CSV table of C-alpha atoms and ligand atoms in Angstrom, one decimal:
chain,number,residue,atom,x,y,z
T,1,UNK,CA,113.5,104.9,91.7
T,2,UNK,CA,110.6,103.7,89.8
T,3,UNK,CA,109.3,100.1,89.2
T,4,UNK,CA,111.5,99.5,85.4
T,5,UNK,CA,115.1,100.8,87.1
T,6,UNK,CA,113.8,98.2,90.1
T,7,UNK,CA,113.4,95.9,87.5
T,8,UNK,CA,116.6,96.2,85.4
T,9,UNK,CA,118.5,96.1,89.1
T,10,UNK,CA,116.7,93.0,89.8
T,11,UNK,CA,117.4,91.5,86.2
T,12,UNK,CA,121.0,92.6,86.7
T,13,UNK,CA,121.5,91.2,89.8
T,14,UNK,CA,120.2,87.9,89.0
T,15,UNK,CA,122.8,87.6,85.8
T,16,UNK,CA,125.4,87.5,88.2
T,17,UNK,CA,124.4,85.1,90.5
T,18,UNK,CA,126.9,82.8,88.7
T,19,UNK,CA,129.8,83.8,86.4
T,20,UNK,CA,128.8,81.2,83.6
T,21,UNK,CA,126.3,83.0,83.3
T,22,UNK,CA,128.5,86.3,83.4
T,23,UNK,CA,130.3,84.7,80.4
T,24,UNK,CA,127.4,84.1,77.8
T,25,UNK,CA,126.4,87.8,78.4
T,26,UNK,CA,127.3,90.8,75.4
T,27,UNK,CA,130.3,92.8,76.5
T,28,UNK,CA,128.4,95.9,76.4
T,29,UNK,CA,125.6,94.5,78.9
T,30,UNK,CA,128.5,93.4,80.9
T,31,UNK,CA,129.1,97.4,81.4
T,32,UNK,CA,125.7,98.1,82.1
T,33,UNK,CA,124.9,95.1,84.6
T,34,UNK,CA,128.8,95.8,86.5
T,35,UNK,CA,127.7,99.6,87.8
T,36,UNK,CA,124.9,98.2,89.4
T,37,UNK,CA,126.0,94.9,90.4
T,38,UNK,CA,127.5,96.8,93.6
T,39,UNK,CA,123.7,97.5,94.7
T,40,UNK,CA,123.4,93.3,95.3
T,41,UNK,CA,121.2,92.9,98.2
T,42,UNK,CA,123.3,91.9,101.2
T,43,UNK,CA,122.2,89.3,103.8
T,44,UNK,CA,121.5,92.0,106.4
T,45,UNK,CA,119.7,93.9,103.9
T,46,UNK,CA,117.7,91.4,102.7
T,47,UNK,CA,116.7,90.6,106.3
T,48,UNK,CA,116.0,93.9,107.0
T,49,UNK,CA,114.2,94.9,104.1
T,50,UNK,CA,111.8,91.9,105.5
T,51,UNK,CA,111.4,93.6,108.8
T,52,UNK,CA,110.1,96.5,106.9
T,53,UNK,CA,107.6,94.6,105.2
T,54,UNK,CA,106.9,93.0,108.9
T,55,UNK,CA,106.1,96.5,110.1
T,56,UNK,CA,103.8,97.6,107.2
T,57,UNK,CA,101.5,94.6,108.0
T,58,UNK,CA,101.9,95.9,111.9
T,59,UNK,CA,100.8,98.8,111.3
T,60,UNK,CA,97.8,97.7,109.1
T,61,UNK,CA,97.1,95.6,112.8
T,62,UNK,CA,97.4,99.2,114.3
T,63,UNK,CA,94.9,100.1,112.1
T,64,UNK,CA,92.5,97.6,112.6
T,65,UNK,CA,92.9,98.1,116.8
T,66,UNK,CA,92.6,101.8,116.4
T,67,UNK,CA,89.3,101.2,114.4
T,68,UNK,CA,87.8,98.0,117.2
T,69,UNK,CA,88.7,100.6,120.2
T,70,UNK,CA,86.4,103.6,118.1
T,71,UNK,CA,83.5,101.0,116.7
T,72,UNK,CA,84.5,101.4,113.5
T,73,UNK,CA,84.1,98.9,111.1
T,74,UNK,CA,86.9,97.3,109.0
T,75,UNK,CA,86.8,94.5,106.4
T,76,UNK,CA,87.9,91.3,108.0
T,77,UNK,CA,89.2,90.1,105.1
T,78,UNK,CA,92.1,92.9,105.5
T,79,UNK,CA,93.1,91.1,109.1
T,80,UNK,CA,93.1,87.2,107.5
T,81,UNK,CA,94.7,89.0,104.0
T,82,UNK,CA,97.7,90.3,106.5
T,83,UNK,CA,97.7,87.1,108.9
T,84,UNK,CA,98.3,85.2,105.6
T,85,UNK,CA,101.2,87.4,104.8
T,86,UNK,CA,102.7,87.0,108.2
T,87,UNK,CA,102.3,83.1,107.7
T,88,UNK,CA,104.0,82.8,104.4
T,89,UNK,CA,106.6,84.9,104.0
T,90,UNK,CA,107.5,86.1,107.9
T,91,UNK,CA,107.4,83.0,109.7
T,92,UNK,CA,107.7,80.6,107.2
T,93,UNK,CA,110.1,82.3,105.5
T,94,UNK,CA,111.8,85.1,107.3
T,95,UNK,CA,111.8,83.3,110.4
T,96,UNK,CA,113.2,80.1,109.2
T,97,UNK,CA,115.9,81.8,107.4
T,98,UNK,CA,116.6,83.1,110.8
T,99,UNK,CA,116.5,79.8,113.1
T,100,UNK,CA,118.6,77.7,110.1
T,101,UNK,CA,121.1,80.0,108.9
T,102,UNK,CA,121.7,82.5,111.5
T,103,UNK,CA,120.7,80.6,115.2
T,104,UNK,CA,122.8,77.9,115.1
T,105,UNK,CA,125.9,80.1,113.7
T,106,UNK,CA,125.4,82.3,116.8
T,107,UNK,CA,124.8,79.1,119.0
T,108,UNK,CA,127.9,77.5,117.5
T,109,UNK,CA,130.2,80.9,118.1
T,110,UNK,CA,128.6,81.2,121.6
T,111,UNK,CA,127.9,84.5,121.2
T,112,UNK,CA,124.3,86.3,121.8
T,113,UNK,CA,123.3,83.1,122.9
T,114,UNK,CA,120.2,84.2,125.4
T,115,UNK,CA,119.2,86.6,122.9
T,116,UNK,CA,118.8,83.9,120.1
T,117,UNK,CA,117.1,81.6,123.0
T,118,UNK,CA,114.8,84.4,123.0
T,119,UNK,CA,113.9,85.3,119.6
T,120,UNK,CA,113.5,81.7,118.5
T,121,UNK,CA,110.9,81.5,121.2
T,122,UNK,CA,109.1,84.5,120.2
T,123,UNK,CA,109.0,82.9,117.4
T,124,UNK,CA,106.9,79.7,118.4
T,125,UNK,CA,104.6,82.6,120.6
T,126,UNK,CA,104.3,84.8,117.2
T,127,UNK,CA,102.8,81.8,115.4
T,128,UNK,CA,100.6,80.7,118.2
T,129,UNK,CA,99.2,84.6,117.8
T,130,UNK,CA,99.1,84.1,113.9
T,131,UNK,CA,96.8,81.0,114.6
T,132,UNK,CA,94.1,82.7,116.8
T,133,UNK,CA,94.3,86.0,114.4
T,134,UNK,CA,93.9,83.4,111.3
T,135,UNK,CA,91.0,81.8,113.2
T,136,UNK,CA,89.0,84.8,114.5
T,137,UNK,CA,89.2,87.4,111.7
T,138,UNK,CA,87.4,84.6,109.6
T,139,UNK,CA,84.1,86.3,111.2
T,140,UNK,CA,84.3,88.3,113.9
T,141,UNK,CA,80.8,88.7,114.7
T,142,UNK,CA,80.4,89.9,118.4
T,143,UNK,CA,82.1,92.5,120.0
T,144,UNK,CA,83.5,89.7,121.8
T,145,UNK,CA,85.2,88.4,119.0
T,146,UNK,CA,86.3,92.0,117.8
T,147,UNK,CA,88.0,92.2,121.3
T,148,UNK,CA,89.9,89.1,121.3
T,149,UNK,CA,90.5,90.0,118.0
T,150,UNK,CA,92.1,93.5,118.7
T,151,UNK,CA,94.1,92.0,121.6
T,152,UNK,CA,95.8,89.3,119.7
T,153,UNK,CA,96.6,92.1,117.3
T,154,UNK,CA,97.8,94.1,120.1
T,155,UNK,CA,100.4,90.7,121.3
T,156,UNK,CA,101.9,90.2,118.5
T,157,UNK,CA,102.7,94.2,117.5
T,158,UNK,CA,103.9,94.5,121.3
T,159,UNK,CA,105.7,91.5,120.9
T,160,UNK,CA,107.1,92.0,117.3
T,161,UNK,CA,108.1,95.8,117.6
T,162,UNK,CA,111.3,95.0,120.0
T,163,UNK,CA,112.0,92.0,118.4
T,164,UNK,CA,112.7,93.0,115.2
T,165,UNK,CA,114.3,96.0,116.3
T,166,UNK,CA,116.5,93.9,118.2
T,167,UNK,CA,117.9,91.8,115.7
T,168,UNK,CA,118.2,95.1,113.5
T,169,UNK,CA,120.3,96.7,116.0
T,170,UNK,CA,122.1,93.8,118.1
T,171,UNK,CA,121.9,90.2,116.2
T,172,UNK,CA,122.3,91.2,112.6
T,173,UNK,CA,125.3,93.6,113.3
T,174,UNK,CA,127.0,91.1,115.1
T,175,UNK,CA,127.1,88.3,112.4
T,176,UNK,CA,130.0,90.8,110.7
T,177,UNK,CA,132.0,89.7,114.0
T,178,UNK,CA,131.1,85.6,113.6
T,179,UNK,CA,131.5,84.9,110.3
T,180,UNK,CA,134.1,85.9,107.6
T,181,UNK,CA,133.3,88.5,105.1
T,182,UNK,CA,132.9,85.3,102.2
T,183,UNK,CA,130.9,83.8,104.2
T,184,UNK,CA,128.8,86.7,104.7
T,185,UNK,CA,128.4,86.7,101.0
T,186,UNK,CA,127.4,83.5,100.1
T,187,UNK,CA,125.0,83.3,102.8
T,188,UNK,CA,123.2,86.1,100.7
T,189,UNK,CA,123.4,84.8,97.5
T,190,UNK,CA,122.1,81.0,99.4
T,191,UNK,CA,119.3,83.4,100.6
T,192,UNK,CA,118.3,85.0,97.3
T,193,UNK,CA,118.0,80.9,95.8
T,194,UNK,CA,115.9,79.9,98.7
T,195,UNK,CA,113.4,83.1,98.3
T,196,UNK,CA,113.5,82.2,94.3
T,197,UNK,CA,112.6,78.6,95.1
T,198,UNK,CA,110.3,79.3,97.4
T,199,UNK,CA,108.2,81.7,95.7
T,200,UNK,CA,108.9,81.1,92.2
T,201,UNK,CA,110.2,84.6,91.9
T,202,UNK,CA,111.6,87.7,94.0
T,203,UNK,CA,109.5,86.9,97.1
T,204,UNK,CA,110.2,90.9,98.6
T,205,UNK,CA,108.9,92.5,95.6
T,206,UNK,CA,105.6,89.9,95.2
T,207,UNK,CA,104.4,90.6,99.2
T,208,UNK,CA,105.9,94.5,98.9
T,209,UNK,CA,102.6,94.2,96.2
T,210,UNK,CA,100.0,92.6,98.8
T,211,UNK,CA,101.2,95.3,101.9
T,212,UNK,CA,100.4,97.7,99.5
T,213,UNK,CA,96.9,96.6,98.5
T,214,UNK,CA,96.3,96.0,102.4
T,215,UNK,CA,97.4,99.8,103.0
T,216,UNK,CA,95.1,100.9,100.3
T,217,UNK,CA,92.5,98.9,101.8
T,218,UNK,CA,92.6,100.1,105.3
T,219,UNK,CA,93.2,104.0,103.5
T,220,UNK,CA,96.6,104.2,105.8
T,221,UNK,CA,98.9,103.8,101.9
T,222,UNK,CA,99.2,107.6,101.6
T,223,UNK,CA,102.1,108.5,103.5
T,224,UNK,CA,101.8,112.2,103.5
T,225,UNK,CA,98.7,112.1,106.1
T,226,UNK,CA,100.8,111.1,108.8
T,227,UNK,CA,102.7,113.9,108.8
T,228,UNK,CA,102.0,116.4,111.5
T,229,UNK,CA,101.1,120.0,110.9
G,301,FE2,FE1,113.2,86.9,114.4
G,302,FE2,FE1,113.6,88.8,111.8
């Protein structure tokens, strides 16, 4: 699909948030918007789409690791560039989405409850790691530095890794089970407003743009060269 049809879905999507705005629109357009109004981004979608944007910036951290362990060099700004996006749009984003909208239903239902204990403080221990990364890849001079650098690196992917996958697998298929199938829906639609407001715009496609200028940075963007021969 390339970047216009993205755009028209988006456009498309948005016109429906509310059907007053439905109303106003040309009969014809109407048509057009309707096929593709069944692609709307779910909630579990739109988390999950997240956690693939989460994994691109870990494996821009593998990058990094893999080049410390060989002494190769790497420009920092690449580690602070992908710390920043962790900040902004995982943890105080992602992650909050997570510990206001879809904790304290799971608390409330009594269901998944040590697993929710768990990821919320995973959490707290991700941004602990975010703050040393943030503070170290400013200038890591010494080969000290690089090390501390490449182990915090290492923490949060170990960390991270199962956690997501986790909540792919276990949490987010089991909010089907605690909450009704409206509910389900306008918690998606309450997500899309808060990523609007919060980033003045379709937050997924704006930081889909920085991964992919980190990728191209660190020369892991070209997908093909990881396949084996
Ligand atoms: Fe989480
Ligand atoms: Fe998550």
């Amino acid at each position: 699909m390339d970047k216009s049809e993205l755009d028209a879905k988006t456009k498309c999507r948005r016109k429906f948030v509310g059907m007053a705005v439905a109303t106003v629109l040309a009969p014809s357009l109407l048509v057009g918007c309707h096929e593709k109004e069944e692609e709307n981004v779910s909630t579990n979608e739109d988390l999950m789409r997240e956690h693939g944007l989460l994994k691109r910036v870990m494996l821009s951290y593998d990058e990094v690791i893999r080049r410390i362990g060989a002494e190769l060099d790497f420009p920092p700004q690449v580690v602070s560039d992908g710390a920043t996006i962790i900040r902004t749009f995982v943890e105080d984003y992602h992650e909050k989405l997570e510990e206001e909208h879809l904790f304290p239903r799971f608390r409330k239902a009594g269901k998944l409850v040590d697993l929710v204990d768990t990821l919320y403080a995973q959490h707290q221990a991700g941004r602990r790691v975010t703050d040393r990364i943030l503070a170290t890849s400013k200038s890591p001079k010494t080969r000290e530095d690089r090390a501390h650098l490449a182990a915090d690196l290492h923490a949060f992917n170990r960390m991270y890794a199962p956690h997501e996958a986790r909540e792919d697998t276990i949490l987010f298929p089991e909010l089907h089970k605690i909450i009704s199938s409206h509910e389900y829906d306008s918690l998606g639609e309450q997500f899309e407003k808060i990523e609007r407001q919060t980033f003045g715009g379709d937050g997924f496609d704006i930081y889909l743009d920085k991964v992919t200028t980190l990728e191209k940075q660190l020369g892991i963007y070209d997908l093909a060269q990881f396949t084996p021969q």
